[in-house]
Amino acid sequence: MRLIENGKPVEDRFVRVSDDEALPEGAAVLIGIERFLKDAEALRERPAPVGVIWPNSRPIAEIEPYLGRIALIALNFPSFRDGRAYSQARLLRERLGWTGPLRAVGNVLRDQFLLMQRSGFDQIEVSKAADADAFDEAVHRYTVFYQPATDRRPSLLRQRLGRSAPGVGE
């Protein structure tokens, strides 16, 4: 898999480890939530970063007590038609205050890049090299938006009112 971070292809520093594998010493790891919860206390002592793959079928509010211990959150798109991870991303950024890396994994398509970025994802895992190369064009295809989003681009209403974000000039 190729990784796009903040619009640029990058090398993934996190090693994805399944539940039955040993964690590599000194390496940043990305593990499933079941393993994270089962080994939470042992992982607290681990000196290397730990990332969590959060399923879209689980309420995102359950992650709040662990946010201080997590280096990366990966939200899963099991199907391109399943958009629950968009809502999870917005909740993480806007309600839970997550400022760390937020990664989209799973069935990610080029057509979804702009909405993923606007929802708060700063990392996107893609399967095709061509998708990574097309990221910039995909996220700059539209310049006017009706809805406010986590990317802080002003909505059309805010532009018309002369304000870039809520609270500015109010």
PDB file of C-alpha atoms in Angstrom:
ATOM      1  CA  MET A   1       0.000   0.000   0.000  1.00  0.00           C
ATOM      2  CA  ARG A   2       1.100   3.542  -0.725  1.00  0.00           C
ATOM      3  CA  LEU A   3       0.615   6.296   1.800  1.00  0.00           C
ATOM      4  CA  ILE A   4      -0.291   9.916   1.092  1.00  0.00           C
ATOM      5  CA  GLU A   5       0.351  12.323   3.943  1.00  0.00           C
ATOM      6  CA  ASN A   6      -0.696  15.956   3.666  1.00  0.00           C
ATOM      7  CA  GLY A   7      -0.933  15.562  -0.094  1.00  0.00           C
ATOM      8  CA  LYS A   8       2.452  13.930  -0.706  1.00  0.00           C
ATOM      9  CA  PRO A   9       3.446  10.271  -1.117  1.00  0.00           C
ATOM     10  CA  VAL A  10       5.515   9.213   1.917  1.00  0.00           C
ATOM     11  CA  GLU A  11       7.057   6.087   3.374  1.00  0.00           C
ATOM     12  CA  ASP A  12       4.877   4.559   6.077  1.00  0.00           C
ATOM     13  CA  ARG A  13       6.810   4.463   9.353  1.00  0.00           C
ATOM     14  CA  PHE A  14       4.142   2.312  11.049  1.00  0.00           C
ATOM     15  CA  VAL A  15       4.326  -1.480  10.750  1.00  0.00           C
ATOM     16  CA  ARG A  16       0.902  -3.134  10.610  1.00  0.00           C
ATOM     17  CA  VAL A  17       0.860  -6.027  13.076  1.00  0.00           C
ATOM     18  CA  SER A  18      -1.917  -8.603  13.315  1.00  0.00           C
ATOM     19  CA  ASP A  19      -3.332  -9.716  16.667  1.00  0.00           C
ATOM     20  CA  ASP A  20      -1.326 -12.943  16.766  1.00  0.00           C
ATOM     21  CA  GLU A  21       2.060 -11.466  15.778  1.00  0.00           C
ATOM     22  CA  ALA A  22       4.738 -10.271  18.176  1.00  0.00           C
ATOM     23  CA  LEU A  23       5.325  -6.524  18.213  1.00  0.00           C
ATOM     24  CA  PRO A  24       8.661  -5.585  16.636  1.00  0.00           C
ATOM     25  CA  GLU A  25      11.055  -3.938  19.086  1.00  0.00           C
ATOM     26  CA  GLY A  26      11.546  -0.225  18.659  1.00  0.00           C
ATOM     27  CA  ALA A  27       9.247   0.096  15.627  1.00  0.00           C
ATOM     28  CA  ALA A  28       6.088   2.175  15.372  1.00  0.00           C
ATOM     29  CA  VAL A  29       3.171  -0.257  15.102  1.00  0.00           C
ATOM     30  CA  LEU A  30      -0.399  -0.114  13.854  1.00  0.00           C
ATOM     31  CA  ILE A  31      -2.666  -2.631  15.598  1.00  0.00           C
ATOM     32  CA  GLY A  32      -6.355  -3.471  15.799  1.00  0.00           C
ATOM     33  CA  ILE A  33      -8.516  -2.078  18.556  1.00  0.00           C
ATOM     34  CA  GLU A  34      -9.183  -5.473  20.150  1.00  0.00           C
ATOM     35  CA  ARG A  35      -5.463  -6.023  20.700  1.00  0.00           C
ATOM     36  CA  PHE A  36      -4.993  -2.458  21.864  1.00  0.00           C
ATOM     37  CA  LEU A  37      -7.705  -2.771  24.495  1.00  0.00           C
ATOM     38  CA  LYS A  38      -6.537  -6.222  25.618  1.00  0.00           C
ATOM     39  CA  ASP A  39      -2.888  -5.109  25.980  1.00  0.00           C
ATOM     40  CA  ALA A  40      -3.530  -1.449  26.921  1.00  0.00           C
ATOM     41  CA  GLU A  41      -1.438  -1.497  30.092  1.00  0.00           C
ATOM     42  CA  ALA A  42       1.541  -3.272  28.490  1.00  0.00           C
ATOM     43  CA  LEU A  43       1.405  -0.904  25.509  1.00  0.00           C
ATOM     44  CA  ARG A  44       1.521   2.087  27.844  1.00  0.00           C
ATOM     45  CA  GLU A  45       5.109   1.123  28.755  1.00  0.00           C
ATOM     46  CA  ARG A  46       6.171   0.625  25.129  1.00  0.00           C
ATOM     47  CA  PRO A  47       8.699   3.290  24.064  1.00  0.00           C
ATOM     48  CA  ALA A  48       7.810   3.158  20.347  1.00  0.00           C
ATOM     49  CA  PRO A  49       4.635   4.776  18.954  1.00  0.00           C
ATOM     50  CA  VAL A  50       1.403   2.770  18.801  1.00  0.00           C
ATOM     51  CA  GLY A  51      -1.337   3.408  16.262  1.00  0.00           C
ATOM     52  CA  VAL A  52      -4.837   1.940  16.332  1.00  0.00           C
ATOM     53  CA  ILE A  53      -7.099   0.751  13.522  1.00  0.00           C
ATOM     54  CA  TRP A  54     -10.611   1.718  14.612  1.00  0.00           C
ATOM     55  CA  PRO A  55     -13.543  -0.113  13.000  1.00  0.00           C
ATOM     56  CA  ASN A  56     -16.348   2.031  11.618  1.00  0.00           C
ATOM     57  CA  SER A  57     -18.932  -0.140  13.389  1.00  0.00           C
ATOM     58  CA  ARG A  58     -17.777   0.938  16.849  1.00  0.00           C
ATOM     59  CA  PRO A  59     -18.718   4.279  18.473  1.00  0.00           C
ATOM     60  CA  ILE A  60     -15.775   6.666  18.178  1.00  0.00           C
ATOM     61  CA  ALA A  61     -16.448   8.119  21.647  1.00  0.00           C
ATOM     62  CA  GLU A  62     -15.043   4.890  23.146  1.00  0.00           C
ATOM     63  CA  ILE A  63     -11.548   5.935  22.059  1.00  0.00           C
ATOM     64  CA  GLU A  64     -11.540   9.165  24.078  1.00  0.00           C
ATOM     65  CA  PRO A  65      -9.914   7.752  27.275  1.00  0.00           C
ATOM     66  CA  TYR A  66      -6.979   6.443  25.216  1.00  0.00           C
ATOM     67  CA  LEU A  67      -6.253   9.460  23.006  1.00  0.00           C
ATOM     68  CA  GLY A  68      -3.224  10.497  25.061  1.00  0.00           C
ATOM     69  CA  ARG A  69      -1.580   7.110  24.435  1.00  0.00           C
ATOM     70  CA  ILE A  70      -2.192   6.782  20.696  1.00  0.00           C
ATOM     71  CA  ALA A  71       0.212   8.096  18.049  1.00  0.00           C
ATOM     72  CA  LEU A  72      -2.037   7.452  15.027  1.00  0.00           C
ATOM     73  CA  ILE A  73      -5.691   6.612  14.430  1.00  0.00           C
ATOM     74  CA  ALA A  74      -6.630   4.714  11.278  1.00  0.00           C
ATOM     75  CA  LEU A  75     -10.314   4.679  10.358  1.00  0.00           C
ATOM     76  CA  ASN A  76     -11.569   1.874   8.168  1.00  0.00           C
ATOM     77  CA  PHE A  77     -13.561   2.109   4.935  1.00  0.00           C
ATOM     78  CA  PRO A  78     -14.649  -1.528   4.375  1.00  0.00           C
ATOM     79  CA  SER A  79     -16.559  -0.492   1.231  1.00  0.00           C
ATOM     80  CA  PHE A  80     -16.544   2.662  -0.845  1.00  0.00           C
ATOM     81  CA  ARG A  81     -20.286   2.917  -0.129  1.00  0.00           C
ATOM     82  CA  ASP A  82     -19.820   2.908   3.644  1.00  0.00           C
ATOM     83  CA  GLY A  83     -19.173   6.451   4.851  1.00  0.00           C
ATOM     84  CA  ARG A  84     -19.291   6.030   8.618  1.00  0.00           C
ATOM     85  CA  ALA A  85     -15.564   6.763   8.889  1.00  0.00           C
ATOM     86  CA  TYR A  86     -16.217  10.308   7.587  1.00  0.00           C
ATOM     87  CA  SER A  87     -18.453  10.944  10.585  1.00  0.00           C
ATOM     88  CA  GLN A  88     -15.923   9.355  12.915  1.00  0.00           C
ATOM     89  CA  ALA A  89     -13.195  11.634  11.526  1.00  0.00           C
ATOM     90  CA  ARG A  90     -15.259  14.773  12.055  1.00  0.00           C
ATOM     91  CA  LEU A  91     -16.167  13.690  15.595  1.00  0.00           C
ATOM     92  CA  LEU A  92     -12.531  12.985  16.414  1.00  0.00           C
ATOM     93  CA  ARG A  93     -11.388  16.379  15.159  1.00  0.00           C
ATOM     94  CA  GLU A  94     -14.294  18.588  16.224  1.00  0.00           C
ATOM     95  CA  ARG A  95     -15.650  17.039  19.425  1.00  0.00           C
ATOM     96  CA  LEU A  96     -12.804  14.993  20.847  1.00  0.00           C
ATOM     97  CA  GLY A  97     -10.066  17.453  19.853  1.00  0.00           C
ATOM     98  CA  TRP A  98      -7.780  14.897  18.160  1.00  0.00           C
ATOM     99  CA  THR A  99      -4.887  16.751  16.514  1.00  0.00           C
ATOM    100  CA  GLY A 100      -2.683  13.760  15.724  1.00  0.00           C
ATOM    101  CA  PRO A 101      -2.450  11.855  12.457  1.00  0.00           C
ATOM    102  CA  LEU A 102      -5.717  10.500  11.126  1.00  0.00           C
ATOM    103  CA  ARG A 103      -5.456   7.854   8.404  1.00  0.00           C
ATOM    104  CA  ALA A 104      -8.044   6.474   5.979  1.00  0.00           C
ATOM    105  CA  VAL A 105      -7.543   2.746   5.290  1.00  0.00           C
ATOM    106  CA  GLY A 106      -9.477   0.093   3.417  1.00  0.00           C
ATOM    107  CA  ASN A 107     -11.465   0.567   0.237  1.00  0.00           C
ATOM    108  CA  VAL A 108     -10.327   4.110  -0.557  1.00  0.00           C
ATOM    109  CA  LEU A 109     -11.024   5.559  -3.999  1.00  0.00           C
ATOM    110  CA  ARG A 110      -9.632   8.616  -5.769  1.00  0.00           C
ATOM    111  CA  ASP A 111     -13.115  10.174  -5.932  1.00  0.00           C
ATOM    112  CA  GLN A 112     -13.185  10.292  -2.118  1.00  0.00           C
ATOM    113  CA  PHE A 113      -9.886  12.142  -1.538  1.00  0.00           C
ATOM    114  CA  LEU A 114     -11.403  15.628  -1.305  1.00  0.00           C
ATOM    115  CA  LEU A 115     -14.126  14.602   1.139  1.00  0.00           C
ATOM    116  CA  MET A 116     -11.582  12.668   3.203  1.00  0.00           C
ATOM    117  CA  GLN A 117      -9.344  15.713   3.423  1.00  0.00           C
ATOM    118  CA  ARG A 118     -12.285  17.967   4.297  1.00  0.00           C
ATOM    119  CA  SER A 119     -13.409  15.488   6.989  1.00  0.00           C
ATOM    120  CA  GLY A 120     -10.058  15.648   8.780  1.00  0.00           C
ATOM    121  CA  PHE A 121      -7.918  12.883   7.306  1.00  0.00           C
ATOM    122  CA  ASP A 122      -4.299  13.885   6.777  1.00  0.00           C
ATOM    123  CA  GLN A 123      -3.136  10.413   5.709  1.00  0.00           C
ATOM    124  CA  ILE A 124      -4.725   8.199   3.056  1.00  0.00           C
ATOM    125  CA  GLU A 125      -3.632   4.655   2.275  1.00  0.00           C
ATOM    126  CA  VAL A 126      -4.115   3.871  -1.421  1.00  0.00           C
ATOM    127  CA  SER A 127      -3.572   0.641  -3.332  1.00  0.00           C
ATOM    128  CA  LYS A 128      -2.681   2.133  -6.726  1.00  0.00           C
ATOM    129  CA  ALA A 129       0.371   4.269  -7.450  1.00  0.00           C
ATOM    130  CA  ALA A 130      -1.709   6.262  -9.949  1.00  0.00           C
ATOM    131  CA  ASP A 131      -4.071   7.301  -7.137  1.00  0.00           C
ATOM    132  CA  ALA A 132      -1.198   8.720  -5.112  1.00  0.00           C
ATOM    133  CA  ASP A 133      -0.017  10.657  -8.146  1.00  0.00           C
ATOM    134  CA  ALA A 134      -3.530  12.036  -8.767  1.00  0.00           C
ATOM    135  CA  PHE A 135      -4.105  13.279  -5.205  1.00  0.00           C
ATOM    136  CA  ASP A 136      -3.298  16.937  -5.834  1.00  0.00           C
ATOM    137  CA  GLU A 137      -5.648  17.187  -8.810  1.00  0.00           C
ATOM    138  CA  ALA A 138      -8.424  15.423  -6.908  1.00  0.00           C
ATOM    139  CA  VAL A 139      -8.367  17.741  -3.885  1.00  0.00           C
ATOM    140  CA  HIS A 140      -8.145  20.933  -5.937  1.00  0.00           C
ATOM    141  CA  ARG A 141     -10.918  20.055  -8.383  1.00  0.00           C
ATOM    142  CA  TYR A 142     -13.452  22.227  -6.512  1.00  0.00           C
ATOM    143  CA  THR A 143     -12.861  25.637  -4.992  1.00  0.00           C
ATOM    144  CA  VAL A 144     -16.292  26.534  -3.595  1.00  0.00           C
ATOM    145  CA  PHE A 145     -18.031  24.587  -0.827  1.00  0.00           C
ATOM    146  CA  TYR A 146     -21.479  24.890   0.692  1.00  0.00           C
ATOM    147  CA  GLN A 147     -20.675  23.004   3.885  1.00  0.00           C
ATOM    148  CA  PRO A 148     -18.153  23.971   6.563  1.00  0.00           C
ATOM    149  CA  ALA A 149     -15.598  21.258   7.320  1.00  0.00           C
ATOM    150  CA  THR A 150     -12.564  20.506   9.452  1.00  0.00           C
ATOM    151  CA  ASP A 151     -10.153  21.733   6.768  1.00  0.00           C
ATOM    152  CA  ARG A 152     -11.228  25.301   7.622  1.00  0.00           C
ATOM    153  CA  ARG A 153     -11.812  26.305   3.993  1.00  0.00           C
ATOM    154  CA  PRO A 154     -14.595  28.864   4.162  1.00  0.00           C
ATOM    155  CA  SER A 155     -18.039  27.822   3.002  1.00  0.00           C
ATOM    156  CA  LEU A 156     -19.804  29.869   0.345  1.00  0.00           C
ATOM    157  CA  LEU A 157     -21.973  31.473   3.028  1.00  0.00           C
ATOM    158  CA  ARG A 158     -18.916  32.525   5.049  1.00  0.00           C
ATOM    159  CA  GLN A 159     -17.309  33.937   1.913  1.00  0.00           C
ATOM    160  CA  ARG A 160     -20.416  35.966   1.141  1.00  0.00           C
ATOM    161  CA  LEU A 161     -20.550  37.271   4.678  1.00  0.00           C
ATOM    162  CA  GLY A 162     -16.851  38.137   4.521  1.00  0.00           C
ATOM    163  CA  ARG A 163     -15.837  35.734   7.267  1.00  0.00           C
ATOM    164  CA  SER A 164     -13.495  32.789   6.882  1.00  0.00           C
ATOM    165  CA  ALA A 165     -14.438  30.848  10.005  1.00  0.00           C
ATOM    166  CA  PRO A 166     -17.074  30.851  12.730  1.00  0.00           C
ATOM    167  CA  GLY A 167     -16.422  33.578  15.252  1.00  0.00           C
ATOM    168  CA  VAL A 168     -14.318  35.713  12.909  1.00  0.00           C
ATOM    169  CA  GLY A 169     -15.748  39.192  12.761  1.00  0.00           C
ATOM    170  CA  GLU A 170     -18.732  38.288  14.920  1.00  0.00           C
TER     171      GLU A 170
END
